[in-house]
mmCIF file of C-alpha atoms in Angstrom:
data_model
loop_
_atom_site.group_PDB
_atom_site.id
_atom_site.type_symbol
_atom_site.label_atom_id
_atom_site.label_comp_id
_atom_site.label_asym_id
_atom_site.label_seq_id
_atom_site.Cartn_x
_atom_site.Cartn_y
_atom_site.Cartn_z
ATOM 1 C CA MET A 338 112.896 29.109 34.624
ATOM 2 C CA LYS A 339 109.777 27.307 33.388
ATOM 3 C CA LYS A 340 108.607 27.972 29.847
ATOM 4 C CA THR A 341 106.485 26.250 27.209
ATOM 5 C CA ILE A 342 107.734 25.783 23.651
ATOM 6 C CA SER A 343 105.645 24.622 20.701
ATOM 7 C CA ILE A 344 107.604 22.067 18.671
ATOM 8 C CA LEU A 345 106.523 21.875 15.001
ATOM 9 C CA PRO A 346 108.957 19.565 13.146
ATOM 10 C CA GLY A 347 107.035 19.515 9.852
ATOM 11 C CA ASP A 348 108.297 17.633 6.808
ATOM 12 C CA GLY A 349 111.452 16.388 5.111
ATOM 13 C CA ILE A 350 114.519 16.887 7.260
ATOM 14 C CA GLY A 351 112.458 18.859 9.792
ATOM 15 C CA PRO A 352 111.833 15.945 12.174
ATOM 16 C CA GLU A 353 115.500 14.857 12.012
ATOM 17 C CA VAL A 354 117.052 18.219 12.846
ATOM 18 C CA MET A 355 114.344 18.924 15.420
ATOM 19 C CA GLU A 356 115.127 15.631 17.165
ATOM 20 C CA GLN A 357 118.753 16.707 17.497
ATOM 21 C CA THR A 358 117.750 20.157 18.722
ATOM 22 C CA ILE A 359 115.621 18.598 21.451
ATOM 23 C CA ARG A 360 118.805 16.898 22.663
ATOM 24 C CA ILE A 361 120.333 20.384 22.956
ATOM 25 C CA ILE A 362 117.234 21.633 24.790
ATOM 26 C CA LYS A 363 117.556 18.831 27.346
ATOM 27 C CA LYS A 364 121.242 19.629 27.869
ATOM 28 C CA ILE A 365 120.455 23.300 28.513
ATOM 29 C CA GLU A 366 117.707 22.297 30.941
ATOM 30 C CA ASN A 367 120.068 20.124 32.948
ATOM 31 C CA LYS A 368 123.075 22.434 32.852
ATOM 32 C CA PHE A 369 121.248 25.638 33.797
ATOM 33 C CA ASP A 370 118.398 24.203 35.899
ATOM 34 C CA HIS A 371 115.509 25.197 33.629
ATOM 35 C CA TYR A 372 112.352 23.319 32.711
ATOM 36 C CA PHE A 373 110.929 23.594 29.210
ATOM 37 C CA THR A 374 107.579 22.002 28.448
ATOM 38 C CA LEU A 375 107.715 20.843 24.816
ATOM 39 C CA ASN A 376 104.299 20.600 23.183
ATOM 40 C CA HIS A 377 104.431 18.939 19.770
ATOM 41 C CA GLY A 378 102.168 19.816 16.862
ATOM 42 C CA TYR A 379 101.664 18.649 13.277
ATOM 43 C CA ILE A 380 102.050 21.045 10.354
ATOM 44 C CA GLY A 381 102.550 20.824 6.594
ATOM 45 C CA GLY A 382 102.390 17.461 4.860
ATOM 46 C CA ALA A 383 102.710 15.656 8.180
ATOM 47 C CA ALA A 384 99.529 17.392 9.362
ATOM 48 C CA PHE A 385 97.749 16.637 6.090
ATOM 49 C CA GLU A 386 98.361 12.911 6.540
ATOM 50 C CA LYS A 387 96.857 12.969 10.021
ATOM 51 C CA TYR A 388 94.168 15.665 9.792
ATOM 52 C CA GLY A 389 93.540 16.261 6.087
ATOM 53 C CA CYS A 390 94.776 19.868 6.258
ATOM 54 C CA HIS A 391 98.155 21.587 6.547
ATOM 55 C CA PHE A 392 97.476 23.658 9.683
ATOM 56 C CA PRO A 393 94.893 21.969 11.946
ATOM 57 C CA ASP A 394 93.154 23.700 14.835
ATOM 58 C CA THR A 395 94.934 21.388 17.285
ATOM 59 C CA THR A 396 98.281 22.817 16.169
ATOM 60 C CA LEU A 397 96.981 26.377 16.405
ATOM 61 C CA HIS A 398 95.870 25.620 19.973
ATOM 62 C CA VAL A 399 99.329 24.245 20.819
ATOM 63 C CA CYS A 400 100.962 27.408 19.495
ATOM 64 C CA LYS A 401 98.579 29.758 21.294
ATOM 65 C CA ASN A 402 99.398 28.089 24.594
ATOM 66 C CA SER A 403 103.161 28.496 24.373
ATOM 67 C CA ASP A 404 105.793 31.105 25.094
ATOM 68 C CA ALA A 405 107.513 30.613 21.724
ATOM 69 C CA ILE A 406 107.346 28.414 18.630
ATOM 70 C CA LEU A 407 110.231 26.299 17.330
ATOM 71 C CA PHE A 408 109.460 25.410 13.719
ATOM 72 C CA GLY A 409 111.165 22.918 11.417
ATOM 73 C CA SER A 410 110.248 23.016 7.727
ATOM 74 C CA VAL A 411 107.352 22.165 5.444
ATOM 75 C CA GLY A 412 106.923 21.022 1.865
ATOM 76 C CA GLY A 413 107.462 17.967 -0.265
ATOM 77 C CA PRO A 414 109.206 16.943 -3.498
ATOM 78 C CA ILE A 415 108.952 19.436 -6.361
ATOM 79 C CA LEU A 416 107.587 16.781 -8.702
ATOM 80 C CA GLU A 417 104.714 16.156 -6.284
ATOM 81 C CA SER A 418 103.854 19.819 -5.661
ATOM 82 C CA HIS A 419 100.494 19.516 -7.452
ATOM 83 C CA SER A 420 99.349 16.507 -5.437
ATOM 84 C CA VAL A 421 96.606 16.965 -2.858
ATOM 85 C CA LYS A 422 99.039 16.479 0.003
ATOM 86 C CA TRP A 423 101.556 19.079 -1.115
ATOM 87 C CA LYS A 424 99.554 21.659 -3.062
ATOM 88 C CA ASP A 425 99.779 25.060 -1.338
ATOM 89 C CA CYS A 426 101.485 23.384 1.613
ATOM 90 C CA GLU A 427 103.780 26.304 2.468
ATOM 91 C CA LYS A 428 101.017 28.857 1.922
ATOM 92 C CA ASN A 429 98.594 26.960 4.138
ATOM 93 C CA SER A 430 101.081 26.383 6.937
ATOM 94 C CA ILE A 431 103.856 28.934 7.384
ATOM 95 C CA LEU A 432 101.908 31.835 5.841
ATOM 96 C CA ALA A 433 98.891 30.830 7.924
ATOM 97 C CA LEU A 434 101.050 30.902 11.048
ATOM 98 C CA ARG A 435 102.277 34.387 10.165
ATOM 99 C CA LYS A 436 98.726 35.591 9.592
ATOM 100 C CA ASN A 437 97.271 34.010 12.759
ATOM 101 C CA PHE A 438 99.947 35.460 15.010
ATOM 102 C CA GLN A 439 100.537 38.620 12.986
ATOM 103 C CA PHE A 440 104.262 38.006 12.695
ATOM 104 C CA SER A 441 105.229 41.345 11.221
ATOM 105 C CA SER A 442 108.981 40.989 10.881
ATOM 106 C CA ASN A 443 111.576 38.341 10.188
ATOM 107 C CA ILE A 444 115.149 38.519 11.430
ATOM 108 C CA ARG A 445 117.729 36.478 9.574
ATOM 109 C CA PRO A 446 121.473 36.684 10.304
ATOM 110 C CA ALA A 447 124.042 35.918 7.611
ATOM 111 C CA LYS A 448 127.496 35.363 9.039
ATOM 112 C CA VAL A 449 130.705 33.929 7.660
ATOM 113 C CA TYR A 450 132.307 31.721 10.289
ATOM 114 C CA PRO A 451 136.117 32.052 10.273
ATOM 115 C CA GLU A 452 136.292 28.262 10.487
ATOM 116 C CA LEU A 453 134.209 27.966 7.303
ATOM 117 C CA GLN A 454 135.699 30.723 5.201
ATOM 118 C CA ASP A 455 136.865 28.084 2.721
ATOM 119 C CA ILE A 456 133.248 27.282 1.741
ATOM 120 C CA CYS A 457 132.198 30.923 1.354
ATOM 121 C CA PRO A 458 131.866 31.604 -2.396
ATOM 122 C CA LEU A 459 133.484 35.027 -1.987
ATOM 123 C CA LYS A 460 137.199 35.731 -2.225
ATOM 124 C CA ASP A 461 139.120 36.437 0.973
ATOM 125 C CA SER A 462 139.770 39.960 -0.298
ATOM 126 C CA VAL A 463 135.997 40.548 -0.500
ATOM 127 C CA ILE A 464 135.320 39.086 2.932
ATOM 128 C CA GLY A 465 137.973 41.393 4.354
ATOM 129 C CA GLU A 466 139.654 41.535 7.736
ATOM 130 C CA ASN A 467 136.435 42.388 9.570
ATOM 131 C CA GLY A 468 134.538 39.443 8.111
ATOM 132 C CA ILE A 469 130.838 39.408 7.249
ATOM 133 C CA ASP A 470 128.115 39.665 9.882
ATOM 134 C CA ILE A 471 124.770 40.902 8.533
ATOM 135 C CA VAL A 472 121.269 40.846 9.983
ATOM 136 C CA ILE A 473 118.367 41.226 7.564
ATOM 137 C CA VAL A 474 115.040 42.492 8.916
ATOM 138 C CA ARG A 475 112.200 41.669 6.525
ATOM 139 C CA GLU A 476 108.646 42.997 6.829
ATOM 140 C CA LEU A 477 106.229 40.054 6.643
ATOM 141 C CA LEU A 478 102.607 41.187 6.525
ATOM 142 C CA GLY A 479 102.458 43.668 3.652
ATOM 143 C CA ASP A 480 103.655 44.016 0.075
ATOM 144 C CA ILE A 481 102.737 41.961 -2.949
ATOM 145 C CA TYR A 482 102.206 38.668 -1.104
ATOM 146 C CA PHE A 483 99.142 39.964 0.715
ATOM 147 C CA GLY A 484 97.615 42.214 -1.946
ATOM 148 C CA GLU A 485 95.017 41.185 -4.513
ATOM 149 C CA HIS A 486 96.087 38.416 -6.905
ATOM 150 C CA LYS A 487 94.085 38.063 -10.090
ATOM 151 C CA SER A 488 94.364 36.242 -13.418
ATOM 152 C CA TYR A 489 91.934 37.080 -16.203
ATOM 153 C CA ILE A 490 91.398 37.338 -19.962
ATOM 154 C CA ILE A 491 90.581 40.503 -21.906
ATOM 155 C CA ASP A 492 90.122 40.412 -25.678
ATOM 156 C CA ASN A 493 91.515 36.856 -25.707
ATOM 157 C CA ILE A 494 94.738 38.078 -24.058
ATOM 158 C CA ARG A 495 95.708 36.397 -20.787
ATOM 159 C CA LYS A 496 96.576 38.933 -18.099
ATOM 160 C CA ALA A 497 97.381 38.925 -14.394
ATOM 161 C CA HIS A 498 98.096 41.392 -11.641
ATOM 162 C CA ASP A 499 99.435 41.283 -8.078
ATOM 163 C CA ILE A 500 98.927 44.396 -5.985
ATOM 164 C CA SER A 501 101.529 45.610 -3.502
ATOM 165 C CA GLU A 502 100.305 47.699 -0.580
ATOM 166 C CA TYR A 503 101.858 49.227 2.546
ATOM 167 C CA ASP A 504 100.655 51.570 5.238
ATOM 168 C CA GLU A 505 102.850 53.645 7.505
ATOM 169 C CA LYS A 506 102.088 51.553 10.606
ATOM 170 C CA GLN A 507 103.427 48.388 8.997
ATOM 171 C CA ILE A 508 106.650 50.168 8.060
ATOM 172 C CA GLU A 509 107.052 51.821 11.468
ATOM 173 C CA ILE A 510 107.088 48.443 13.226
ATOM 174 C CA VAL A 511 110.093 47.075 11.306
ATOM 175 C CA ALA A 512 111.791 50.466 11.324
ATOM 176 C CA HIS A 513 111.820 50.603 15.123
ATOM 177 C CA GLN A 514 112.915 46.987 15.347
ATOM 178 C CA SER A 515 115.815 47.627 12.980
ATOM 179 C CA PHE A 516 117.094 50.683 14.810
ATOM 180 C CA LYS A 517 116.841 48.957 18.195
ATOM 181 C CA LEU A 518 118.748 45.993 16.811
ATOM 182 C CA ALA A 519 121.417 48.262 15.328
ATOM 183 C CA LYS A 520 121.962 49.899 18.730
ATOM 184 C CA LEU A 521 123.053 46.480 20.010
ATOM 185 C CA ARG A 522 125.461 46.033 17.097
ATOM 186 C CA LYS A 523 127.330 48.627 15.004
ATOM 187 C CA ASN A 524 124.760 51.448 14.942
ATOM 188 C CA LYS A 525 124.086 51.288 11.221
ATOM 189 C CA VAL A 526 120.858 50.591 9.309
ATOM 190 C CA THR A 527 120.642 50.174 5.548
ATOM 191 C CA SER A 528 117.090 50.557 4.242
ATOM 192 C CA VAL A 529 116.560 48.866 0.890
ATOM 193 C CA ASP A 530 113.816 49.932 -1.527
ATOM 194 C CA LYS A 531 113.012 50.861 -5.126
ATOM 195 C CA ALA A 532 112.027 54.452 -4.447
ATOM 196 C CA ASN A 533 113.014 55.577 -7.937
ATOM 197 C CA VAL A 534 110.054 53.605 -9.328
ATOM 198 C CA LEU A 535 107.554 52.423 -6.686
ATOM 199 C CA ASP A 536 105.201 54.531 -4.562
ATOM 200 C CA THR A 537 105.303 51.893 -1.812
ATOM 201 C CA SER A 538 109.074 52.356 -1.701
ATOM 202 C CA LYS A 539 108.738 56.143 -1.598
ATOM 203 C CA LEU A 540 106.490 55.764 1.453
ATOM 204 C CA TRP A 541 108.943 53.236 2.904
ATOM 205 C CA ARG A 542 111.856 55.667 2.538
ATOM 206 C CA THR A 543 109.854 58.535 4.034
ATOM 207 C CA ILE A 544 108.854 56.539 7.121
ATOM 208 C CA LEU A 545 112.377 55.165 7.700
ATOM 209 C CA THR A 546 113.773 58.691 7.520
ATOM 210 C CA GLU A 547 111.194 59.970 10.006
ATOM 211 C CA ILE A 548 111.789 57.143 12.477
ATOM 212 C CA SER A 549 115.552 57.544 12.237
ATOM 213 C CA LYS A 550 115.289 60.910 14.036
ATOM 214 C CA GLU A 551 114.345 58.998 17.192
ATOM 215 C CA TYR A 552 117.673 57.140 17.028
ATOM 216 C CA PRO A 553 120.330 59.837 16.583
ATOM 217 C CA ASP A 554 123.196 57.437 17.400
ATOM 218 C CA VAL A 555 122.278 55.132 14.510
ATOM 219 C CA THR A 556 123.351 55.927 10.971
ATOM 220 C CA LEU A 557 120.668 55.397 8.314
ATOM 221 C CA GLU A 558 121.465 54.921 4.649
ATOM 222 C CA HIS A 559 119.083 54.219 1.777
ATOM 223 C CA MET A 560 119.989 51.854 -1.032
ATOM 224 C CA LEU A 561 118.127 50.716 -4.141
ATOM 225 C CA VAL A 562 117.474 46.984 -4.174
ATOM 226 C CA ASP A 563 119.345 46.276 -7.414
ATOM 227 C CA ASN A 564 122.450 48.004 -6.082
ATOM 228 C CA CYS A 565 122.108 46.163 -2.779
ATOM 229 C CA ALA A 566 122.022 42.797 -4.562
ATOM 230 C CA MET A 567 125.287 43.708 -6.267
ATOM 231 C CA GLN A 568 126.888 45.028 -3.069
ATOM 232 C CA PHE A 569 126.204 41.725 -1.323
ATOM 233 C CA PHE A 570 128.847 40.128 -3.493
ATOM 234 C CA ILE A 571 131.377 42.916 -3.982
ATOM 235 C CA ASN A 572 131.379 44.571 -0.546
ATOM 236 C CA PRO A 573 129.149 42.712 1.948
ATOM 237 C CA SER A 574 131.143 43.779 5.009
ATOM 238 C CA GLN A 575 129.693 47.293 4.656
ATOM 239 C CA PHE A 576 126.328 46.053 5.963
ATOM 240 C CA ASP A 577 125.245 45.722 9.578
ATOM 241 C CA VAL A 578 121.437 45.752 9.904
ATOM 242 C CA LEU A 579 119.514 45.731 6.644
ATOM 243 C CA VAL A 580 115.757 46.399 6.604
ATOM 244 C CA THR A 581 113.484 45.949 3.628
ATOM 245 C CA ALA A 582 110.005 45.119 2.376
ATOM 246 C CA ASN A 583 108.510 41.649 2.108
ATOM 247 C CA LEU A 584 109.307 40.849 -1.538
ATOM 248 C CA PHE A 585 112.798 42.347 -1.547
ATOM 249 C CA GLY A 586 113.507 40.741 1.825
ATOM 250 C CA ASP A 587 112.478 37.331 0.544
ATOM 251 C CA ILE A 588 114.922 37.575 -2.353
ATOM 252 C CA LEU A 589 117.805 39.322 -0.589
ATOM 253 C CA SER A 590 117.764 37.059 2.461
ATOM 254 C CA ASP A 591 118.055 34.008 0.220
ATOM 255 C CA ALA A 592 120.864 35.698 -1.706
ATOM 256 C CA ALA A 593 122.600 36.438 1.596
ATOM 257 C CA ALA A 594 122.221 32.774 2.498
ATOM 258 C CA ALA A 595 124.829 31.978 -0.143
ATOM 259 C CA ILE A 596 127.454 33.989 1.713
ATOM 260 C CA PRO A 597 127.996 31.604 4.687
ATOM 261 C CA GLY A 598 128.109 28.695 2.248
ATOM 262 C CA SER A 599 125.024 26.744 3.343
ATOM 263 C CA LEU A 600 121.427 27.328 4.405
ATOM 264 C CA GLY A 601 122.117 24.691 7.031
ATOM 265 C CA LEU A 602 123.947 27.339 9.062
ATOM 266 C CA MET A 603 121.282 30.061 9.067
ATOM 267 C CA PRO A 604 118.652 30.476 11.798
ATOM 268 C CA SER A 605 115.814 32.999 11.681
ATOM 269 C CA ALA A 606 113.060 34.440 13.849
ATOM 270 C CA SER A 607 109.686 36.054 13.152
ATOM 271 C CA PHE A 608 108.112 38.461 15.665
ATOM 272 C CA ASN A 609 104.780 40.156 16.234
ATOM 273 C CA VAL A 610 104.342 43.524 17.954
ATOM 274 C CA LYS A 611 103.727 41.821 21.305
ATOM 275 C CA GLY A 612 107.105 40.080 21.158
ATOM 276 C CA PHE A 613 105.744 36.582 20.545
ATOM 277 C CA ALA A 614 108.012 34.790 18.084
ATOM 278 C CA LEU A 615 108.528 31.806 15.824
ATOM 279 C CA TYR A 616 112.046 30.455 15.266
ATOM 280 C CA GLU A 617 113.035 28.364 12.252
ATOM 281 C CA PRO A 618 115.967 27.402 10.021
ATOM 282 C CA SER A 619 116.241 29.450 6.844
ATOM 283 C CA GLY A 620 116.478 26.364 4.624
ATOM 284 C CA GLY A 621 113.663 24.197 3.321
ATOM 285 C CA SER A 622 112.519 20.652 3.958
ATOM 286 C CA ALA A 623 115.104 19.112 1.558
ATOM 287 C CA PRO A 624 113.053 15.938 0.938
ATOM 288 C CA GLN A 625 115.796 14.506 -1.253
ATOM 289 C CA ILE A 626 118.025 13.926 1.785
ATOM 290 C CA ALA A 627 115.327 13.257 4.383
ATOM 291 C CA GLY A 628 115.788 10.130 6.458
ATOM 292 C CA LYS A 629 119.467 9.720 5.591
ATOM 293 C CA ASN A 630 120.934 11.270 8.778
ATOM 294 C CA ILE A 631 123.083 13.640 6.705
ATOM 295 C CA ALA A 632 121.210 16.959 7.129
ATOM 296 C CA ASN A 633 122.937 19.832 8.916
ATOM 297 C CA PRO A 634 121.128 20.525 12.230
ATOM 298 C CA ILE A 635 123.088 23.694 13.059
ATOM 299 C CA ALA A 636 120.488 26.154 11.709
ATOM 300 C CA GLN A 637 117.773 24.489 13.799
ATOM 301 C CA ILE A 638 120.023 24.421 16.859
ATOM 302 C CA LEU A 639 120.962 28.087 16.419
ATOM 303 C CA SER A 640 117.261 28.900 16.008
ATOM 304 C CA PHE A 641 116.773 27.530 19.512
ATOM 305 C CA ALA A 642 119.691 29.683 20.687
ATOM 306 C CA MET A 643 117.915 32.707 19.197
ATOM 307 C CA LEU A 644 114.756 31.667 21.024
ATOM 308 C CA LEU A 645 116.606 31.553 24.345
ATOM 309 C CA LYS A 646 118.138 34.962 23.737
ATOM 310 C CA GLN A 647 115.222 36.852 22.204
ATOM 311 C CA SER A 648 112.131 35.343 23.850
ATOM 312 C CA PHE A 649 113.446 34.072 27.193
ATOM 313 C CA HIS A 650 116.350 36.531 27.660
ATOM 314 C CA LEU A 651 118.662 33.671 28.626
ATOM 315 C CA ILE A 652 121.848 35.174 27.244
ATOM 316 C CA GLU A 653 124.383 32.882 28.919
ATOM 317 C CA GLU A 654 122.494 29.797 27.817
ATOM 318 C CA ALA A 655 122.237 31.017 24.222
ATOM 319 C CA ASN A 656 125.899 31.969 24.157
ATOM 320 C CA SER A 657 126.871 28.515 25.391
ATOM 321 C CA ILE A 658 125.171 26.956 22.358
ATOM 322 C CA GLU A 659 126.658 29.426 19.887
ATOM 323 C CA GLN A 660 130.131 28.935 21.347
ATOM 324 C CA ALA A 661 129.705 25.157 21.200
ATOM 325 C CA VAL A 662 128.834 25.401 17.507
ATOM 326 C CA HIS A 663 131.934 27.527 16.905
ATOM 327 C CA SER A 664 134.087 25.059 18.835
ATOM 328 C CA THR A 665 132.680 22.144 16.851
ATOM 329 C CA LEU A 666 133.428 23.833 13.549
ATOM 330 C CA LYS A 667 136.847 24.993 14.739
ATOM 331 C CA ALA A 668 137.662 21.383 15.650
ATOM 332 C CA GLY A 669 137.028 20.464 12.019
ATOM 333 C CA TYR A 670 133.734 18.583 12.265
ATOM 334 C CA ARG A 671 131.479 18.987 9.221
ATOM 335 C CA THR A 672 128.225 17.676 7.767
ATOM 336 C CA GLN A 673 128.118 17.045 4.027
ATOM 337 C CA ASP A 674 126.787 20.461 3.033
ATOM 338 C CA ILE A 675 129.776 22.266 4.569
ATOM 339 C CA CYS A 676 132.485 19.656 3.980
ATOM 340 C CA LEU A 677 134.781 20.058 0.982
ATOM 341 C CA ASN A 678 135.905 16.441 1.349
ATOM 342 C CA LYS A 679 132.583 14.579 1.473
ATOM 343 C CA SER A 680 134.266 11.371 2.607
ATOM 344 C CA LYS A 681 135.157 13.049 5.907
ATOM 345 C CA ALA A 682 131.645 14.359 6.600
ATOM 346 C CA ILE A 683 129.872 13.212 9.742
ATOM 347 C CA THR A 684 126.177 12.576 10.280
ATOM 348 C CA THR A 685 123.381 14.723 11.687
ATOM 349 C CA SER A 686 123.477 12.948 15.029
ATOM 350 C CA GLU A 687 127.276 12.854 15.189
ATOM 351 C CA ILE A 688 127.733 16.595 14.770
ATOM 352 C CA THR A 689 125.097 17.101 17.459
ATOM 353 C CA ASP A 690 127.142 14.807 19.712
ATOM 354 C CA LYS A 691 130.124 17.107 19.175
ATOM 355 C CA ILE A 692 128.108 20.268 19.899
ATOM 356 C CA LEU A 693 126.756 18.696 23.087
ATOM 357 C CA SER A 694 130.264 17.849 24.195
ATOM 358 C CA PHE A 695 131.253 21.525 24.003
ATOM 359 C CA ILE A 696 128.290 22.884 25.991
#
């Protein structure tokens, strides 16, 4: 197979973990006789240094001429967030990518690896015999992030408003995606909203209920977002596929990230209605550890595995990477973020060596 992948390392630890993932890409090429053209592009602070903007046209061109995008991370140190280089960096890069390619949904798995149950913050009794394996589907193009934002003063009182909007088409897209995904798993969808208060959530619940009739083998349940947040930590094994709006999905997916024990383990993917997708780790750029060869590359590596499976339909190849990660963890190898005894942690490149040895 011949395919083209846009490689956007970005900032912070992005270039480091992307470098290790490219080693995995080359191994898959050689082992399974594929050829992947890797076209690199600048984004975020790295792009600003070279082009004076966070998402240059050259990078957009690279992405448009690819079969999938493999993204690293963007953003700089918190204390420098108001500097010219870093101001609105995430908004101008990752949100711009979503808007340009109309990425309407984000899929983020949250799984507790048996080998890493000791770093999960939950008790064994909460994890249960069946373990935790959740997939969160988050709508990306609607809700409060894309409505009107306004700050103003009336009668010397400072005020602000952010408007949340949804239409039925936006909701239908993620509804269908969630039910199709559930059919490949445990046939259960939990739709999360705030229908007791918000009209957007009432519409959300109505559309999910209507779409569910097209998938009679899949069980649909509705859950209020505040209850869902609590259930994550008292009974997370009840969830299979969880679908929710942009704002709630942003918060809940980060909350779910605590369950495996590290963001360094969590891949994600964003899709548009045509099936074109961007794959990225769920964590940020972590500038405080950049350049130290201690970042966990597993989330970036598993993002590539998702790319192989979802965009290229190379199931055996993706499974070989996922199994190699499991084997590496089962053998006891750990980066600092997932190692209880920090003195025994290995480096970014060393854990990649181990994963490569198991492919």
